[in-house]
Short mmCIF file of N, CA and C in Angstrom, two decimals:
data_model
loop_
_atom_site.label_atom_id
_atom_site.label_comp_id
_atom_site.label_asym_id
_atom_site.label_seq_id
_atom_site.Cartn_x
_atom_site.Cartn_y
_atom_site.Cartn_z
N UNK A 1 -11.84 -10.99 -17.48
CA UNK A 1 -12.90 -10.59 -16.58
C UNK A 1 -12.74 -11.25 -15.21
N UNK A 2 -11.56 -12.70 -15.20
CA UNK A 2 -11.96 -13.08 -13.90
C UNK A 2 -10.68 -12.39 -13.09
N UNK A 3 -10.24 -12.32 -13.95
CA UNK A 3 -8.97 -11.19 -13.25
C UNK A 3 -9.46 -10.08 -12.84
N UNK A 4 -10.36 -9.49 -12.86
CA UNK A 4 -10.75 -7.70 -12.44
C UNK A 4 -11.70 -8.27 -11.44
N UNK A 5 -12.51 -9.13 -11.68
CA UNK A 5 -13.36 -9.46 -10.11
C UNK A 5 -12.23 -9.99 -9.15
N UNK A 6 -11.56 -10.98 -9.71
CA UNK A 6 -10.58 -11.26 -7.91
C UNK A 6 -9.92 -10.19 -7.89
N UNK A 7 -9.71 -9.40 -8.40
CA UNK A 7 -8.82 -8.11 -7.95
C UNK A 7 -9.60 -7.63 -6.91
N UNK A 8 -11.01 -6.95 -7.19
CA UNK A 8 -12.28 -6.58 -6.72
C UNK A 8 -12.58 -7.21 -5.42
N UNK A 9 -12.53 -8.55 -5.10
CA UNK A 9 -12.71 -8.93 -3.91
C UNK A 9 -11.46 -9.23 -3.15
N UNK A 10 -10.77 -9.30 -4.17
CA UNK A 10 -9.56 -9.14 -2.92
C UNK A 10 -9.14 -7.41 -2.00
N UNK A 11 -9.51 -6.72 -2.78
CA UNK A 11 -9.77 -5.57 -2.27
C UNK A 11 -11.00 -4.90 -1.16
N UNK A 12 -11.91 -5.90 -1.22
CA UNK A 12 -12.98 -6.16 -0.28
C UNK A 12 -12.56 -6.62 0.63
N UNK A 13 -11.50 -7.76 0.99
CA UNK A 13 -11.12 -8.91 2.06
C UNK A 13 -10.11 -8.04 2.88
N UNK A 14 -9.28 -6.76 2.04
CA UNK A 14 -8.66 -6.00 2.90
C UNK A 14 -8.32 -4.49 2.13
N UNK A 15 -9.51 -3.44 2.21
CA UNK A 15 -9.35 -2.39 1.62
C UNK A 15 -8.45 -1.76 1.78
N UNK A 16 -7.29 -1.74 2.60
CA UNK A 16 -5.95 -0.54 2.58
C UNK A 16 -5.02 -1.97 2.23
N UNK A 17 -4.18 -1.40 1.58
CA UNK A 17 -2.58 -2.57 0.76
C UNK A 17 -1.60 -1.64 1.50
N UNK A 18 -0.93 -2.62 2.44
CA UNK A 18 0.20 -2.35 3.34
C UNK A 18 1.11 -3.45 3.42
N UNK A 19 2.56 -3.46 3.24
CA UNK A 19 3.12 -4.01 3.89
C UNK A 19 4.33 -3.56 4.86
N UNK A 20 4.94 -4.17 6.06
CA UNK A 20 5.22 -3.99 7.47
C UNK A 20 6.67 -4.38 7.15
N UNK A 21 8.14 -3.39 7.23
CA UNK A 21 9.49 -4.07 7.36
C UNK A 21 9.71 -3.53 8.44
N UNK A 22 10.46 -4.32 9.27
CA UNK A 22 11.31 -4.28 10.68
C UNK A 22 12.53 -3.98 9.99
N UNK A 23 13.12 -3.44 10.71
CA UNK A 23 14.55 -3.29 10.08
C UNK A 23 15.29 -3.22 11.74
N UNK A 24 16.01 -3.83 11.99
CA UNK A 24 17.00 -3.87 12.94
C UNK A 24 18.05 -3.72 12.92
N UNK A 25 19.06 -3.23 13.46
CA UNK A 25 20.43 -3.37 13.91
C UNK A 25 20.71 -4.13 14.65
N UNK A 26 21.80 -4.72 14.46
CA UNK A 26 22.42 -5.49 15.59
C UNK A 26 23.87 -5.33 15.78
N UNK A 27 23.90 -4.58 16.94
CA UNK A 27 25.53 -4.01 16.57
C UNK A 27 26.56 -5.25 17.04
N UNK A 28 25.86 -6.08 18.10
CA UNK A 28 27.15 -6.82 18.20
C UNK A 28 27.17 -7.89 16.84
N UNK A 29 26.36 -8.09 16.03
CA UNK A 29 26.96 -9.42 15.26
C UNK A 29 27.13 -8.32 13.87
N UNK A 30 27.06 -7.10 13.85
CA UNK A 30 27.60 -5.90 12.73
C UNK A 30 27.15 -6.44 11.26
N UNK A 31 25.27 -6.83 12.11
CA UNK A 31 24.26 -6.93 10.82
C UNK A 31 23.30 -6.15 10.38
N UNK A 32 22.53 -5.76 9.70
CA UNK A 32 21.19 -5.54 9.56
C UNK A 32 20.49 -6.65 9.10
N UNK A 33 18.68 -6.89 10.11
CA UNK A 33 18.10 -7.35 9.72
C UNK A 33 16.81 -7.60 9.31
N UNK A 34 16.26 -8.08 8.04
CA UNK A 34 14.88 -6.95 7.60
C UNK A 34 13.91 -8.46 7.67
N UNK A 35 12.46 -8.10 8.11
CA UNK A 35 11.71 -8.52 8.08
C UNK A 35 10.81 -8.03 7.67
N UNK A 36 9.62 -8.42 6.51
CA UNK A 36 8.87 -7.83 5.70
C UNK A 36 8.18 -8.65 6.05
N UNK A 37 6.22 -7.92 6.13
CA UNK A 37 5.44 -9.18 5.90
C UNK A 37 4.39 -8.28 4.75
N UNK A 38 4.02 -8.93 3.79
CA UNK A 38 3.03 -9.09 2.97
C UNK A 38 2.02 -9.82 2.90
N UNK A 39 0.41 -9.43 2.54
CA UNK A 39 -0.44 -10.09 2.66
C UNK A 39 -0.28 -10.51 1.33
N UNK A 40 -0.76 -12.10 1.47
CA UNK A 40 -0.31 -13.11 0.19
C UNK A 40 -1.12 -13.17 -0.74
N UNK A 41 -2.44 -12.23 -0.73
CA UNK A 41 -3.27 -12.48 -2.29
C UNK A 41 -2.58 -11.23 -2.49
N UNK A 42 -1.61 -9.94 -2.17
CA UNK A 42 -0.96 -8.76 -3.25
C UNK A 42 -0.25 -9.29 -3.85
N UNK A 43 1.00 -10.26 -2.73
CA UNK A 43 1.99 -10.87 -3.61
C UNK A 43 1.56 -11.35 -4.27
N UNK A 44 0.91 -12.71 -4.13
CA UNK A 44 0.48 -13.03 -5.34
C UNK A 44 0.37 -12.28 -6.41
N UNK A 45 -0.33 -11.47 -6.53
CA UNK A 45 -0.46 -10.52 -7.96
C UNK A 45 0.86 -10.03 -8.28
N UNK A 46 1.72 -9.97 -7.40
CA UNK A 46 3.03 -9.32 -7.43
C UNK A 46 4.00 -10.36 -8.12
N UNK A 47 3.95 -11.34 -7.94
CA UNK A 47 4.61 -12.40 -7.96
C UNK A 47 4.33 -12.95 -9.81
N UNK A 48 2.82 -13.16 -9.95
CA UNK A 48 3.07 -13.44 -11.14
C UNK A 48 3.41 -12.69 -12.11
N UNK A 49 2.90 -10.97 -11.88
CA UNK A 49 3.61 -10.29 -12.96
C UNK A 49 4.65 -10.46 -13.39
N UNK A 50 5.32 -10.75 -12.11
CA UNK A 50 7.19 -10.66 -12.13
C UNK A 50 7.38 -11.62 -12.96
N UNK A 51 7.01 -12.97 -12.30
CA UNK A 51 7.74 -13.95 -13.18
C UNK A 51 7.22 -14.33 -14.35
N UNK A 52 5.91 -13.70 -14.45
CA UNK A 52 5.32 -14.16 -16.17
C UNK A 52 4.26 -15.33 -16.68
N UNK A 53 4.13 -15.98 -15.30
CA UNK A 53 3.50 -17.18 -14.54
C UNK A 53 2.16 -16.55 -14.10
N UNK A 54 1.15 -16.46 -14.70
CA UNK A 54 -0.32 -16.00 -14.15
C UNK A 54 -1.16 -16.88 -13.95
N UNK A 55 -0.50 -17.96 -13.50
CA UNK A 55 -1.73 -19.23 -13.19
C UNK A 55 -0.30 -19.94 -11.87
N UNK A 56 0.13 -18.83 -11.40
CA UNK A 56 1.06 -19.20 -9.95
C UNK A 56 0.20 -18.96 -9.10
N UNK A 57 0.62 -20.11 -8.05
CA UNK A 57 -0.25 -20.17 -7.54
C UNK A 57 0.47 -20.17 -5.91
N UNK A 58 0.91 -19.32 -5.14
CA UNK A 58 1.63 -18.99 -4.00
C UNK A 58 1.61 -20.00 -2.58
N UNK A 59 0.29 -20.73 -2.82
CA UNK A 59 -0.07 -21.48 -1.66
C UNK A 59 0.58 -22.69 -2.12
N UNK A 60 0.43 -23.40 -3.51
CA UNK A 60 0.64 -24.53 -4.06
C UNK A 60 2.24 -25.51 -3.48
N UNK A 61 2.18 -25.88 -2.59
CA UNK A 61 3.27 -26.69 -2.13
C UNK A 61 4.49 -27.38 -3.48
N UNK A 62 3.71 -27.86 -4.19
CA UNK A 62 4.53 -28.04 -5.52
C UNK A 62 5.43 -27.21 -6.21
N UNK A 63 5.04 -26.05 -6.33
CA UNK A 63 5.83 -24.92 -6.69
C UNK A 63 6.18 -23.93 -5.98
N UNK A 64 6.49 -24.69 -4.34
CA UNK A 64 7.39 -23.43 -3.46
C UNK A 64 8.43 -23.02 -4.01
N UNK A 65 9.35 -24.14 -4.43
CA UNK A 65 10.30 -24.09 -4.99
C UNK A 65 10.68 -22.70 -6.03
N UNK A 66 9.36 -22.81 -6.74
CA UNK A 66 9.36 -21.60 -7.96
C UNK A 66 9.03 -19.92 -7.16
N UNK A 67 8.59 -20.25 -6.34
CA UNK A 67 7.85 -19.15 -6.13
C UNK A 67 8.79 -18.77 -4.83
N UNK A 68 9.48 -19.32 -4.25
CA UNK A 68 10.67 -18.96 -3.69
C UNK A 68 12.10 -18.30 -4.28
N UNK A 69 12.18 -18.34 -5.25
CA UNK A 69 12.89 -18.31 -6.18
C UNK A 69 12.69 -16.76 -6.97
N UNK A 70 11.30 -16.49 -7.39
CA UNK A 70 11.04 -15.57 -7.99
C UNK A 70 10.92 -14.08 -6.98
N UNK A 71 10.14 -14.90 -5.34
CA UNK A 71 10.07 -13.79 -4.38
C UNK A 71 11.50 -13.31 -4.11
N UNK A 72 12.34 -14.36 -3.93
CA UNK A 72 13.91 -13.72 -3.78
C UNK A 72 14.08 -12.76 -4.80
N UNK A 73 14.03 -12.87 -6.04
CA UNK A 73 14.56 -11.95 -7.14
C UNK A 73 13.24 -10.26 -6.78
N UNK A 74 12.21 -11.09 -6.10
CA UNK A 74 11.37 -9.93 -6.59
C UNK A 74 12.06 -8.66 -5.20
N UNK A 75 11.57 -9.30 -4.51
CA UNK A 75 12.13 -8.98 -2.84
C UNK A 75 13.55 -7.91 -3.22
N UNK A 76 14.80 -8.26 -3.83
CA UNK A 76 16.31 -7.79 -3.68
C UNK A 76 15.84 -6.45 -5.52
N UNK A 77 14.86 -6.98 -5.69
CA UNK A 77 14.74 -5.58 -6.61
C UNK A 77 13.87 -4.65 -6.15
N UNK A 78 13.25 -5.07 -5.61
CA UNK A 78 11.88 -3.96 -4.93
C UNK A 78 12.89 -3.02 -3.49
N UNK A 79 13.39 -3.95 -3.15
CA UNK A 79 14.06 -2.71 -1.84
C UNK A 79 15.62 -2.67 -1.98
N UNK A 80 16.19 -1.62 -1.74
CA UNK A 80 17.21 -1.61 -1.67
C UNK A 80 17.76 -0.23 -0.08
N UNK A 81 19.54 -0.88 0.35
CA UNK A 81 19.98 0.16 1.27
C UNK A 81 20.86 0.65 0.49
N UNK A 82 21.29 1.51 1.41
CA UNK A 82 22.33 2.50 0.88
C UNK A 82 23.10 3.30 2.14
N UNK A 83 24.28 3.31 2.49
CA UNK A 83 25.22 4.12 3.75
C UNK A 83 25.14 5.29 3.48
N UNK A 84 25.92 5.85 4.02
CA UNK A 84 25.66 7.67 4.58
C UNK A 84 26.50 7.75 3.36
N UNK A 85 27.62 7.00 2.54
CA UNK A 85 28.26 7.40 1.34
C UNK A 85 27.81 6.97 0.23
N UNK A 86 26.55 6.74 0.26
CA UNK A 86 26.01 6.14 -0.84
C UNK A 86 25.99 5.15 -1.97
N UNK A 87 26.91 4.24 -0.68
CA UNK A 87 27.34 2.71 -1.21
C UNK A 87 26.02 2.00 -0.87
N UNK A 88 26.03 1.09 -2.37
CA UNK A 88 24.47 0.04 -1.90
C UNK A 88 24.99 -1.27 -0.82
N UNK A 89 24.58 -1.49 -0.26
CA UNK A 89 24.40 -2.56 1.10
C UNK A 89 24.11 -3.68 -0.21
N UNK A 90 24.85 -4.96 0.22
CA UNK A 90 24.65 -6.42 -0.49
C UNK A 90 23.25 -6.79 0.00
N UNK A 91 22.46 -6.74 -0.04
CA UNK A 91 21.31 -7.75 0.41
C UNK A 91 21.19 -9.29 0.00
N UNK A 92 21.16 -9.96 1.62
CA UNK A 92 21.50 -11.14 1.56
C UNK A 92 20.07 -11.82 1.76
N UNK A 93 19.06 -12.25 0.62
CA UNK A 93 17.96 -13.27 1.35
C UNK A 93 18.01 -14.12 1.92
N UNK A 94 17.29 -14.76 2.64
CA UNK A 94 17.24 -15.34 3.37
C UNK A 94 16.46 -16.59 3.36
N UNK A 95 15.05 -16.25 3.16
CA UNK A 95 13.78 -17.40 3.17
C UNK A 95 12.40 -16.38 3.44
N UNK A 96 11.37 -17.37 3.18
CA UNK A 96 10.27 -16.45 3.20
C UNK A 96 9.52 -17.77 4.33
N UNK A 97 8.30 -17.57 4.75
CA UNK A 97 7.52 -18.08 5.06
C UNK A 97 5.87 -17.57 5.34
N UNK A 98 5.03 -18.72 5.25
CA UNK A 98 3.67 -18.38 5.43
C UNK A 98 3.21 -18.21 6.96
N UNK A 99 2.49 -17.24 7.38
CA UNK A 99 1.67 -17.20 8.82
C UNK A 99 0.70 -16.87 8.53
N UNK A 100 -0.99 -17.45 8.75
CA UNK A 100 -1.61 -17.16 8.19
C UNK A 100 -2.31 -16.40 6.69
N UNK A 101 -2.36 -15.31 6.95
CA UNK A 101 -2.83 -14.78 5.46
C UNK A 101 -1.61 -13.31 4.72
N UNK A 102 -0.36 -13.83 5.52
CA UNK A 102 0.49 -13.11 5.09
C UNK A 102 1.88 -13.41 4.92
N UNK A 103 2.93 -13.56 3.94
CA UNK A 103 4.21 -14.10 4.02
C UNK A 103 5.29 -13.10 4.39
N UNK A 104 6.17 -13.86 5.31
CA UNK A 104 6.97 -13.63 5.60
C UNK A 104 8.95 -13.22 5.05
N UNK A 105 9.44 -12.15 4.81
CA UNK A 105 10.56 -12.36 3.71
C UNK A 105 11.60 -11.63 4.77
N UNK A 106 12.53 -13.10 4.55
CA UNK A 106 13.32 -12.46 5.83
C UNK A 106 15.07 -11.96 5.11
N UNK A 107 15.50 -10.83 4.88
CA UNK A 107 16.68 -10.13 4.27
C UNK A 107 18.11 -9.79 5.13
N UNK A 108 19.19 -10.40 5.30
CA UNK A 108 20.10 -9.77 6.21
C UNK A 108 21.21 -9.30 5.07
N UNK A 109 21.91 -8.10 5.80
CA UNK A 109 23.09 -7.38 5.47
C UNK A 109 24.30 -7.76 6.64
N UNK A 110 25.46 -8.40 6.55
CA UNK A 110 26.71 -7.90 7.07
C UNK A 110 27.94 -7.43 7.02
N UNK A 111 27.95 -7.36 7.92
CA UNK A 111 29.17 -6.67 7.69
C UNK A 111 29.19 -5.19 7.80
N UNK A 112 28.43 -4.85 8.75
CA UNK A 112 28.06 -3.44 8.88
C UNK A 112 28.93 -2.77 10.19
N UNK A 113 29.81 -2.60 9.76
CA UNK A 113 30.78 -1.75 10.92
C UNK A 113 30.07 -0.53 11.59
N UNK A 114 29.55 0.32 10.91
CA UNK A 114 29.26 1.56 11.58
C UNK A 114 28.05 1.54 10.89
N UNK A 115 27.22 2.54 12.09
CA UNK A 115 25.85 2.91 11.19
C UNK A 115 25.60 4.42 11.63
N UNK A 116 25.64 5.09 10.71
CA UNK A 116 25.23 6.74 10.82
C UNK A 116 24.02 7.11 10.15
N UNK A 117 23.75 6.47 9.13
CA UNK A 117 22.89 6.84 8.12
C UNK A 117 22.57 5.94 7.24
N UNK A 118 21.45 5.53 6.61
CA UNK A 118 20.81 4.43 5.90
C UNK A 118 19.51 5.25 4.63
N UNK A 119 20.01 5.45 3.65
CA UNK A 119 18.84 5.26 3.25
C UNK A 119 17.74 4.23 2.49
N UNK A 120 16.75 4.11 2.66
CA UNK A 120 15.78 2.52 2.47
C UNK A 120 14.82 2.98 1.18
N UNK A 121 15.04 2.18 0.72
CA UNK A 121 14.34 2.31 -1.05
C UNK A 121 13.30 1.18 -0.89
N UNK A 122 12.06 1.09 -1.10
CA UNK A 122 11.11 0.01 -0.89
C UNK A 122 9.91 0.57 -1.65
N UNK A 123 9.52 -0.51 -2.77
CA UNK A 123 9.11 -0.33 -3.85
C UNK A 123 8.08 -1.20 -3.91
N UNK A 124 7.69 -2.15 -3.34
CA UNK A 124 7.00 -2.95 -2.54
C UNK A 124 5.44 -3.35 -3.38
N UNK A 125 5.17 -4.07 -4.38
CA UNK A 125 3.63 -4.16 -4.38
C UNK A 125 2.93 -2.47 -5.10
N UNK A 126 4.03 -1.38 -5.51
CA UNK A 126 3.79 -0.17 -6.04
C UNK A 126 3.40 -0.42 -7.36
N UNK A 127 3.26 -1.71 -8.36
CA UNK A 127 3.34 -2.11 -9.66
C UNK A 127 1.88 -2.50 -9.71
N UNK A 128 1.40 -3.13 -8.45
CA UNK A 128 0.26 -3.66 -8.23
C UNK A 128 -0.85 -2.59 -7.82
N UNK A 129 -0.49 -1.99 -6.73
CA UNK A 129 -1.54 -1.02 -6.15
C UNK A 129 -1.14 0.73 -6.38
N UNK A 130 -2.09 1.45 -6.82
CA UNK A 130 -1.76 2.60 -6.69
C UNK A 130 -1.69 3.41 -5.12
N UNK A 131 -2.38 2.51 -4.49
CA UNK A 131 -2.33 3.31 -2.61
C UNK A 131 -2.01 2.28 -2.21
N UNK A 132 -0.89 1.60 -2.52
CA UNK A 132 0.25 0.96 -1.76
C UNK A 132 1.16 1.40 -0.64
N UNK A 133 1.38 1.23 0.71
CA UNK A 133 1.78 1.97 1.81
C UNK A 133 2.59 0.71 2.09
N UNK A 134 4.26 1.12 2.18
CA UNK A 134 4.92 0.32 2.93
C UNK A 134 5.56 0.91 3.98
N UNK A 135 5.56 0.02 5.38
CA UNK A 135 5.23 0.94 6.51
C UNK A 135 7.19 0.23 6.60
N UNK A 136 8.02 1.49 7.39
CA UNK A 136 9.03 0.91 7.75
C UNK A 136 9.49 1.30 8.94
N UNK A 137 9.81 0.61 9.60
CA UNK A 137 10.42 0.64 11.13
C UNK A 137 12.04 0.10 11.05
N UNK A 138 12.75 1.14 11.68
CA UNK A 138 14.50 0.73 11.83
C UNK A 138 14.74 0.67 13.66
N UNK A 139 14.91 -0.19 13.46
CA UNK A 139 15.40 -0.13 15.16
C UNK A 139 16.69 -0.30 15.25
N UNK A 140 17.47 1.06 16.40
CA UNK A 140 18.50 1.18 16.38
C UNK A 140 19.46 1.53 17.51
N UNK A 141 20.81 1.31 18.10
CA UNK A 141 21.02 1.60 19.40
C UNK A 141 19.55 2.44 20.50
N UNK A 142 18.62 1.50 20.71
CA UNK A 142 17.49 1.87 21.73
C UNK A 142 16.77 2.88 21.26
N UNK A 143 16.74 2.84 19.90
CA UNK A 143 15.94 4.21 19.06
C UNK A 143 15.44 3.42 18.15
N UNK A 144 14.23 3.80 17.49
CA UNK A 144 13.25 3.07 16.27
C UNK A 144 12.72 4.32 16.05
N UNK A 145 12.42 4.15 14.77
CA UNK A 145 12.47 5.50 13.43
C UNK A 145 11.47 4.70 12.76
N UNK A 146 10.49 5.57 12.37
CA UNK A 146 9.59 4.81 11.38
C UNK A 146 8.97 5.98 10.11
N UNK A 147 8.73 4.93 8.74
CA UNK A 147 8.39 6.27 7.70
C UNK A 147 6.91 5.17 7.10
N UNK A 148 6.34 6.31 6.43
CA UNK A 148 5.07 5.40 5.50
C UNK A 148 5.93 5.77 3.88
N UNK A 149 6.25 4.76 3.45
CA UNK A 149 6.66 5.32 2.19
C UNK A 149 5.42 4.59 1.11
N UNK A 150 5.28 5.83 0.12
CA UNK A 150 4.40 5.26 -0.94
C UNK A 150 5.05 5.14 -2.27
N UNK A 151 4.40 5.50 -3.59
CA UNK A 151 4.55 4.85 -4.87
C UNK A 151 5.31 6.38 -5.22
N UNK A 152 4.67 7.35 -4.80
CA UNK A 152 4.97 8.78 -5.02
C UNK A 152 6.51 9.40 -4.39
N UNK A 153 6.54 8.73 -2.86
CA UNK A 153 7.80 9.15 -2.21
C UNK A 153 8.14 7.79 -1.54
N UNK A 154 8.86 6.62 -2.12
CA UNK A 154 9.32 5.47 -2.10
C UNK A 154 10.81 5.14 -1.14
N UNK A 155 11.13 6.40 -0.87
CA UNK A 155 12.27 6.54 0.26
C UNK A 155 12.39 7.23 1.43
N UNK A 156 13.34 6.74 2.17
CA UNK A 156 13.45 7.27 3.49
C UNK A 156 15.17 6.94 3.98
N UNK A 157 15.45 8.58 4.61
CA UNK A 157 16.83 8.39 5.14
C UNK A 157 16.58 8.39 6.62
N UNK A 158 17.43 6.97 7.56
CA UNK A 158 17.20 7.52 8.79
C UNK A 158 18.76 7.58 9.15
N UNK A 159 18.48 8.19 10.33
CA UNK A 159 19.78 8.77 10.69
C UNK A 159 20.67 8.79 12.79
N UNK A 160 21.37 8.51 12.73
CA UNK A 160 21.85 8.41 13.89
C UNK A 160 23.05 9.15 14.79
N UNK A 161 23.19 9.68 15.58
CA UNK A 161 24.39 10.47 16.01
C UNK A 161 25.47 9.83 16.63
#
């Protein structure tokens, strides 16, 4: 029961569940680089499903360690790339961090010689919320492309000439 009320008010504290990836290019260092932010009472819920841990506690300084650990694994399964030949992109984590009431998960790819086409798989907090919206932005030679992907249509190809 105390699980369905904090669900309940955490859904009060912010009625739409969104989270925000940047996705950049950078052609001279021939990377991609992703920045996600999540508000930290979804993860949370996100977080302990994953790891099995329902008394994790995301803020708890003691167990960054753990919970760094599990967001990496959760993070490199929830999104994935893919090239115009439909090779998966290595995703390289990085680190996460807190800013106020939302964490930060920062993902790079290199080794990216050419970019024509990308498609972005982001799965995001879809386990947790049924109107889960992950918003994605690619910025690219002086062009940015953006999609709302949900639980229903979880992908997006962008594309470049």
């Amino acid at each position: 029961m105390i699980t369905l009320s904090l669900i309940f008010f955490q859904s009060l504290f912010h009625p739409f569940h969104v989270s925000v990836s940047d996705i950049k290019y950078k052609e001279d260092k021939k990377a991609i680089q992703i920045s996600t932010r999540i508000f930290l009472d979804d993860l949370e819920l996100a977080l302990r499903a994953f790891s099995g841990d329902e008394k994790l506690d995301i803020l708890a300084e003691e167990s960054w360690d753990f919970v760094n650990e599990n967001l990496e694994k959760y993070m490199l399964d929830r999104m994935k790339l893919w090239d115009e030949k439909g090779r998966a992109y290595e995703l390289n984590y990085i680190g996460a961090e807190i800013e106020e009431d939302v964490m930060w998960c920062y993902i790079e790819i290199e080794k990216v010689k050419k970019l024509k086409q990308v498609k972005v798989w982001n799965s995001i907090l879809h386990e947790v919320w049924g109107d889960q919206e992950n918003l994605v932005h690619f910025r690219a030679f002086d062009d940015v492309q953006s999609a709302r992907l949900f639980e229903s249509e979880d992908s997006v190809v962008f594309e470049w000439e």
